[in-house]
JSON list of C-alpha atoms in Angstrom, two decimals:
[
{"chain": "A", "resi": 1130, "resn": "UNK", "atom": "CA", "xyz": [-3.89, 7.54, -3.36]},
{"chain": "A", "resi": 1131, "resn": "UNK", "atom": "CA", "xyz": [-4.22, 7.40, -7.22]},
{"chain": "A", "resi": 1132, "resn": "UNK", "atom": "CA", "xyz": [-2.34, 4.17, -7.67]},
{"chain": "A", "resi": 1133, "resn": "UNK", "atom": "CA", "xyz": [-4.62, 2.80, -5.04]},
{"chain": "A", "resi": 1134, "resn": "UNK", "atom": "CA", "xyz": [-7.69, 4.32, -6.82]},
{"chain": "A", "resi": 1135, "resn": "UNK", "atom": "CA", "xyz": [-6.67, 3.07, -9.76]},
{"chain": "A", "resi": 1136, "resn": "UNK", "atom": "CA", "xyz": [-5.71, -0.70, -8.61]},
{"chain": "A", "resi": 1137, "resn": "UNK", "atom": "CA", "xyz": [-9.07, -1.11, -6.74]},
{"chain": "A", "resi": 1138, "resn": "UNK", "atom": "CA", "xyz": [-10.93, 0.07, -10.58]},
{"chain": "A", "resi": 1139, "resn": "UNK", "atom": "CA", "xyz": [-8.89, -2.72, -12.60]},
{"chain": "A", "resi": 1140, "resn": "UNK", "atom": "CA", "xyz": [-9.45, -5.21, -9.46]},
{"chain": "A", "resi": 1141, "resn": "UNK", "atom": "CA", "xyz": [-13.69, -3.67, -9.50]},
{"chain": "A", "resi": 1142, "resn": "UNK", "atom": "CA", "xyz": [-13.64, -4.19, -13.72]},
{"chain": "A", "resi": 1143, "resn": "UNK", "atom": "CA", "xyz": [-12.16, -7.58, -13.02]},
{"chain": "A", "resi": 1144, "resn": "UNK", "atom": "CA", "xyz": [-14.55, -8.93, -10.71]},
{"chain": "A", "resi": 1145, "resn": "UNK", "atom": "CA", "xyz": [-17.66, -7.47, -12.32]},
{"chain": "A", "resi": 1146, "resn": "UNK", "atom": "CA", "xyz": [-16.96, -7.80, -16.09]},
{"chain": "A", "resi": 1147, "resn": "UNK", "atom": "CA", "xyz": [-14.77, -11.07, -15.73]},
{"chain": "A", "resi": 1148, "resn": "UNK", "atom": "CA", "xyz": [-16.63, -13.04, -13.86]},
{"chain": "A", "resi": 1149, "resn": "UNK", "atom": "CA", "xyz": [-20.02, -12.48, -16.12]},
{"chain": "A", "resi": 1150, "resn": "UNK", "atom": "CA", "xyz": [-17.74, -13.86, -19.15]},
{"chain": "A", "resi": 1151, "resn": "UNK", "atom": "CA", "xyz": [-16.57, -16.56, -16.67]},
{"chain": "A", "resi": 1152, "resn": "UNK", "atom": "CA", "xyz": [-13.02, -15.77, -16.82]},
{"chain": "A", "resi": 1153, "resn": "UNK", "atom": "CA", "xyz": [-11.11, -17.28, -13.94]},
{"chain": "A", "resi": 1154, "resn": "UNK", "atom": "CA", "xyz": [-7.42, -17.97, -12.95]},
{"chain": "A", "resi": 1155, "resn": "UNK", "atom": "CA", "xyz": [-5.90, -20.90, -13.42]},
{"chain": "A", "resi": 1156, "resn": "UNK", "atom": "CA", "xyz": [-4.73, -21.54, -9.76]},
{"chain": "A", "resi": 1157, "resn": "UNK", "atom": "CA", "xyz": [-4.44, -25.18, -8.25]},
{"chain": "A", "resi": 1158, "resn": "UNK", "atom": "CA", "xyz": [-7.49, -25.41, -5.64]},
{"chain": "A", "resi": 1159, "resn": "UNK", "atom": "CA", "xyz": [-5.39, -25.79, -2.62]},
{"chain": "A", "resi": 1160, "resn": "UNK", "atom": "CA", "xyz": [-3.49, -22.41, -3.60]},
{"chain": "A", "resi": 1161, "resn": "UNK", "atom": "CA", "xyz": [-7.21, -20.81, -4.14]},
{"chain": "A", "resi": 1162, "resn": "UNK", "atom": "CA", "xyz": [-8.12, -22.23, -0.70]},
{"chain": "A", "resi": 1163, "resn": "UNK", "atom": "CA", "xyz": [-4.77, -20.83, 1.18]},
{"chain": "A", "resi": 1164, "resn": "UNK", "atom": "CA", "xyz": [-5.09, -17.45, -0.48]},
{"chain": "A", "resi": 1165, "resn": "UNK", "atom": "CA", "xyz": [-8.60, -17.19, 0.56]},
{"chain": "A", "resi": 1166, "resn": "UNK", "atom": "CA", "xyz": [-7.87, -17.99, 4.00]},
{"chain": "A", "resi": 1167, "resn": "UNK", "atom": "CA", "xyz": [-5.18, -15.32, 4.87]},
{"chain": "A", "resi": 1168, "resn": "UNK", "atom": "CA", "xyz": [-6.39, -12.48, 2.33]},
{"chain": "A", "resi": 1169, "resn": "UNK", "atom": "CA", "xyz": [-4.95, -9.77, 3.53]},
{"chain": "A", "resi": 1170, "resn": "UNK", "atom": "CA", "xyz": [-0.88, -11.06, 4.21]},
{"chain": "A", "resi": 1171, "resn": "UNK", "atom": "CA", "xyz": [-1.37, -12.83, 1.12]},
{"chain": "A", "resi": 1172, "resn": "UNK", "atom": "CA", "xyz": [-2.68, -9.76, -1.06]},
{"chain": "A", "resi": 1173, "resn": "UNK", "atom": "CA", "xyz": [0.23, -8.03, 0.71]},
{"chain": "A", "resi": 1174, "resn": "UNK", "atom": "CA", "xyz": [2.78, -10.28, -0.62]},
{"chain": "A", "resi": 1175, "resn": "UNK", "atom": "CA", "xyz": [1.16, -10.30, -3.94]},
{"chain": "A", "resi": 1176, "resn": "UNK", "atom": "CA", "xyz": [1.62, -6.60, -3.86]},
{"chain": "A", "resi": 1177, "resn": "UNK", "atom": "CA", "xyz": [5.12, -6.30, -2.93]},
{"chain": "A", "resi": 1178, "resn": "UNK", "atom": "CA", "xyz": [6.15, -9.05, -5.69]},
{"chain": "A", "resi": 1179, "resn": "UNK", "atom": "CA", "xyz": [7.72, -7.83, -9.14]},
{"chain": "A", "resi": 1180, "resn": "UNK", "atom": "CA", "xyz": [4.71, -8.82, -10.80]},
{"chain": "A", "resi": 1181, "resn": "UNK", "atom": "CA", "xyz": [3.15, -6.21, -13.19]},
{"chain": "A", "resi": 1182, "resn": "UNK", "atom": "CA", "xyz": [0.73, -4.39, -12.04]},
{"chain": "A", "resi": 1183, "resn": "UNK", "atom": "CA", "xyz": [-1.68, -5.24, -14.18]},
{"chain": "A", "resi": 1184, "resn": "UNK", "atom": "CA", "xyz": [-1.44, -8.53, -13.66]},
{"chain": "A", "resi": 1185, "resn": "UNK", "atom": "CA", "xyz": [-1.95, -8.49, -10.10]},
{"chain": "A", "resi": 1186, "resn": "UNK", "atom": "CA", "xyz": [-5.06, -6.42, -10.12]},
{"chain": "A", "resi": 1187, "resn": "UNK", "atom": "CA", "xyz": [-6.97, -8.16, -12.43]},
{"chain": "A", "resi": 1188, "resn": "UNK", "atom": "CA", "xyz": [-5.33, -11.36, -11.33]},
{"chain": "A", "resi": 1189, "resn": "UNK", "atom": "CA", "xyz": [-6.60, -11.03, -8.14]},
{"chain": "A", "resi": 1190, "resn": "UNK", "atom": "CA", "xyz": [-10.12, -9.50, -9.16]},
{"chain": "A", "resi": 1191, "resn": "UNK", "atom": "CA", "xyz": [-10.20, -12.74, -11.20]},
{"chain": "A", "resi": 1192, "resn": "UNK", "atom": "CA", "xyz": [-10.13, -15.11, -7.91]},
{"chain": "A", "resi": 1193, "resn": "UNK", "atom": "CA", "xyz": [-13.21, -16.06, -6.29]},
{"chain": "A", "resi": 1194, "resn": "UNK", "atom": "CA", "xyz": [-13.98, -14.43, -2.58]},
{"chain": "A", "resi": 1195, "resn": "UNK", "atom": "CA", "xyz": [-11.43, -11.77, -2.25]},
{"chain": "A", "resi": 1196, "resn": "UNK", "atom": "CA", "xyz": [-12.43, -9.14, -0.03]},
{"chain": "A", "resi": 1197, "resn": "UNK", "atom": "CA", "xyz": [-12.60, -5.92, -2.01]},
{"chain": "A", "resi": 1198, "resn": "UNK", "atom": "CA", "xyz": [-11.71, -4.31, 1.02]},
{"chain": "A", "resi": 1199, "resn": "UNK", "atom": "CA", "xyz": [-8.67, -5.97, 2.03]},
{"chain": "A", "resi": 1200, "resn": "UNK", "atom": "CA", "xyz": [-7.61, -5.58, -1.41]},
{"chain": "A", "resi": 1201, "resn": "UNK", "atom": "CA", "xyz": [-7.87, -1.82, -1.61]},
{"chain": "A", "resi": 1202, "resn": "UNK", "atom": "CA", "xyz": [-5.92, -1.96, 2.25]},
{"chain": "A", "resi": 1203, "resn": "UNK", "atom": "CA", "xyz": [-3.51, -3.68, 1.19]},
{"chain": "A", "resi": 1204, "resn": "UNK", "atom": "CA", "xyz": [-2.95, -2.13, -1.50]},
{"chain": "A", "resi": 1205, "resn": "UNK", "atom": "CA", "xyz": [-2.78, 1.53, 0.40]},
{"chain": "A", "resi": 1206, "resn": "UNK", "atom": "CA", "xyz": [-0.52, -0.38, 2.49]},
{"chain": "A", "resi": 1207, "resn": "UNK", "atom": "CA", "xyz": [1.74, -1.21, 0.00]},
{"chain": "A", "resi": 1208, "resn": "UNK", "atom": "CA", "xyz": [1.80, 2.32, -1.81]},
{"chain": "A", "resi": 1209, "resn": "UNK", "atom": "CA", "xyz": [2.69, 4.48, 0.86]},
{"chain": "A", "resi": 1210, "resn": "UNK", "atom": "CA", "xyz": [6.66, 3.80, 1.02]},
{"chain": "A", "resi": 1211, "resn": "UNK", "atom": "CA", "xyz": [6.63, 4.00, -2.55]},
{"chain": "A", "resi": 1212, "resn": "UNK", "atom": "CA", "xyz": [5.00, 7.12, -3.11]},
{"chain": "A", "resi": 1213, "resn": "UNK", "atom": "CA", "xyz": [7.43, 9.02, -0.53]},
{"chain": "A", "resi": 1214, "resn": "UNK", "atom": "CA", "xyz": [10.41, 7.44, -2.08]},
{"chain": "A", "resi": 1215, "resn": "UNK", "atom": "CA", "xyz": [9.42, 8.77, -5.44]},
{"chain": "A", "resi": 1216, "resn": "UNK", "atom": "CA", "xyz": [8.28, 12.20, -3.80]},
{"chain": "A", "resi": 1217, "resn": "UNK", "atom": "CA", "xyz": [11.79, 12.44, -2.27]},
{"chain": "A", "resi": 1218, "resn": "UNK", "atom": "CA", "xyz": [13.46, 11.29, -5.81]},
{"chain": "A", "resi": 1219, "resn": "UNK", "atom": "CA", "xyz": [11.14, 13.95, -7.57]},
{"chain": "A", "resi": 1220, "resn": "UNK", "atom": "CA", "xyz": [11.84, 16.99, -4.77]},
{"chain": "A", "resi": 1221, "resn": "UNK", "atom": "CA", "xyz": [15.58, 16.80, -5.17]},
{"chain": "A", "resi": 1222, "resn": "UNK", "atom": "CA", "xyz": [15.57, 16.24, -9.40]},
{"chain": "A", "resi": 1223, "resn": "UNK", "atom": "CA", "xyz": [15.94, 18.88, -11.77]},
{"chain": "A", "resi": 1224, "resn": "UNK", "atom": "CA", "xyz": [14.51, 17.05, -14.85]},
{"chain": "A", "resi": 1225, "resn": "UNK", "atom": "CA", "xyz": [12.94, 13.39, -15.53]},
{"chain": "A", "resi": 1226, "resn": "UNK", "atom": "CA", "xyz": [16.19, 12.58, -17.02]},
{"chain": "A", "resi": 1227, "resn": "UNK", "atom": "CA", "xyz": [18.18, 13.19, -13.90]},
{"chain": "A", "resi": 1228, "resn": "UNK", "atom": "CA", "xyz": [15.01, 11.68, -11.89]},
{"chain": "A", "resi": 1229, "resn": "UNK", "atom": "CA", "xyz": [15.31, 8.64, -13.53]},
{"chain": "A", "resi": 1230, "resn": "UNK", "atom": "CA", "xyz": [19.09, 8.06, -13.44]},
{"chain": "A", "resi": 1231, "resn": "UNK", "atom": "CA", "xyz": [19.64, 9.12, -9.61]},
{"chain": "A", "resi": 1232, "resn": "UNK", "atom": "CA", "xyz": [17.32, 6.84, -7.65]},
{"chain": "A", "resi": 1233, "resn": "UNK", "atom": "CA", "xyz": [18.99, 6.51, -4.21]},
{"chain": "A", "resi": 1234, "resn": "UNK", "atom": "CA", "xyz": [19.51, 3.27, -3.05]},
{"chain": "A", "resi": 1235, "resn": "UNK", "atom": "CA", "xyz": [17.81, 2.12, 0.12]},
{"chain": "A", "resi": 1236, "resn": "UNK", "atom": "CA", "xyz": [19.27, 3.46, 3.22]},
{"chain": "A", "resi": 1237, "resn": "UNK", "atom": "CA", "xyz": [19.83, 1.28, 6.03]},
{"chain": "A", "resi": 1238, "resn": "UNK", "atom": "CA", "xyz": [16.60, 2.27, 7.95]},
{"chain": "A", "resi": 1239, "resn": "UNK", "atom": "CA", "xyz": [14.75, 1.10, 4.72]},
{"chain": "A", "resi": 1240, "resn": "UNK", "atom": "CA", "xyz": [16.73, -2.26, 4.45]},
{"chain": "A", "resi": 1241, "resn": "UNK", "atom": "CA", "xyz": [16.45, -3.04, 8.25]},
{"chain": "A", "resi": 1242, "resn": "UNK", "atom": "CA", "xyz": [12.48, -2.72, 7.82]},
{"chain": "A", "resi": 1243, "resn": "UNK", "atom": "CA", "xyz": [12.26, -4.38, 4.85]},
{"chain": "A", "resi": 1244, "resn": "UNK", "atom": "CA", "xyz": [14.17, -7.29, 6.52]},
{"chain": "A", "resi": 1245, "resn": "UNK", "atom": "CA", "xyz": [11.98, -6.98, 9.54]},
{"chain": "A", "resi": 1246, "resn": "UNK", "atom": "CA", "xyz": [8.82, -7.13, 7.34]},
{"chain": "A", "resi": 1247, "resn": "UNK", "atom": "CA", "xyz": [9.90, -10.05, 5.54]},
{"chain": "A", "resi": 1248, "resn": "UNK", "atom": "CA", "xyz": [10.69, -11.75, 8.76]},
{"chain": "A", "resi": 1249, "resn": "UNK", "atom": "CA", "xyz": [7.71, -10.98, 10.04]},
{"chain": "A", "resi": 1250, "resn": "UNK", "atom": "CA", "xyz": [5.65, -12.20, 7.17]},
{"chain": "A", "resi": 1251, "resn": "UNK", "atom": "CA", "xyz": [7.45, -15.21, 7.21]},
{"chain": "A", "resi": 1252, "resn": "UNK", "atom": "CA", "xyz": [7.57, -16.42, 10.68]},
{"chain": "A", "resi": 1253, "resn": "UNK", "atom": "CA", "xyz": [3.37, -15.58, 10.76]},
{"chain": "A", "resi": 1254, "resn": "UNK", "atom": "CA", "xyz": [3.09, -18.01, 8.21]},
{"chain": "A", "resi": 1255, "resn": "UNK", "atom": "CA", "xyz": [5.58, -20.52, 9.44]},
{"chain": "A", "resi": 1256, "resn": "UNK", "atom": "CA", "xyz": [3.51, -20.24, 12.76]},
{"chain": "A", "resi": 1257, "resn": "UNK", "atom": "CA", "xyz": [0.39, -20.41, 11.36]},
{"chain": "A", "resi": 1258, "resn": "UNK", "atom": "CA", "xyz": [1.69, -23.81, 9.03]},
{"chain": "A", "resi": 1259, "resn": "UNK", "atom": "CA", "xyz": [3.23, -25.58, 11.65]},
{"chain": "A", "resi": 1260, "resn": "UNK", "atom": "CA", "xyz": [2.98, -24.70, 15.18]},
{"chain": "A", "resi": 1261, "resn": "UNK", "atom": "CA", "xyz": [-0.56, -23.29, 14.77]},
{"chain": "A", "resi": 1262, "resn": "UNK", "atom": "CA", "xyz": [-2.37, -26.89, 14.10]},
{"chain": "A", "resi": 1263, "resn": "UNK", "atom": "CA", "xyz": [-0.65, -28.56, 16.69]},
{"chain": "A", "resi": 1264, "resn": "UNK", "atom": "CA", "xyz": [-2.45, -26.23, 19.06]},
{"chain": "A", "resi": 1265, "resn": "UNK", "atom": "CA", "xyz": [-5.94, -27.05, 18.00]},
{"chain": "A", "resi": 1266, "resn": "UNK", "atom": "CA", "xyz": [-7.82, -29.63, 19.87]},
{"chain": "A", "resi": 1267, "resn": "UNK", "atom": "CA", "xyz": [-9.44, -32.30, 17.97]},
{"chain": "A", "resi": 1268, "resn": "UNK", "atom": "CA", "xyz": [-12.51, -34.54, 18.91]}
]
C-alpha cells in the first residue's frame, strides 16, 4: 500500500507541476495514441518492466490523458506479489544481510503464472491488433 501511495504522489506531482512548466515525453504520436487507448494493460506492462521506478511514475504522469485511476490500479495490481514475496523473504531472515543474499527463486507456481500472465497479455493484444479490426463493419 505505501509503494502504491507513494507511486500515485510522484505520478499526482508529475501531472500537476509538469504539465504547468510544459514538460512532456518525448513519445512518437502513434505510441501516445496506443497507450492512451488500452491504459490500463499498458500501465500494467509499464509496471512490470525493469524500468526505474521513478521513471515510470513521472514518465507516465508526464503523458497526456492517463487515467489517474487506472494508474493507481494498476499499480496496486502490480505491488501485491511483490510485497508478499518480500514479506516471506523478510519473515524467514535473521538480518538484512542474510535478507538480501537469500532471495528464493521463483517456485514453479510463480513461473507458471507469470507465463500465463504474459500469455495472456500478449494474445489480448495480438487479438485486439489483428483479429479485432477485421471484425468491425465498415460503411
Amino acid at each position: 500500500v505505501g509503494k502504491t501511495l507513494g507511486s500515485t504522489v510522484s505520478f499526482w506531482i508529475a501531472q500537476t507541476l509538469g504539465k504547468k512548466r510544459g514538460w512532456k515525453v518525448p513519445l512518437p504520436e502513434k505510441y501516445v495514441a496506443e497507450l492512451q487507448k488500452r491504459q490500463f494493460i499498458t500501465i500494467l506492462l509499464i509496471r512490470l518492466a525493469p524500468i526505474p521506478l521513478g521513471a515510470k511514475n513521472y514518465g507516465l504522469g508526464l503523458m497526456e490523458g492517463i487515467n489517474p485511476f487506472y494508474f493507481s490500479l494498476g499499480s496496486l495490481i502490480v505491488n501485491i506479489p511483490f510485497s508478499f514475496m518480500w514479506a516471506g523473504v523478510g519473515a524467514q531472515a535473521t538480518s538484512l544481510i542474510d535478507a538480501l543474499d537469500n532471495v528464493p527463486a521463483p517456485g514453479p507456481g510463480a513461473q507458471i503464472g507469470g507465463i500465463a500472465l504474459v500469455s495472456a497479455v500478449v494474445g489480448f493484444l495480438v487479438y485486439n491488433k489483428f483479429v479485432a479490426p477485421g471484425d468491425k463493419k465498415t460503411e
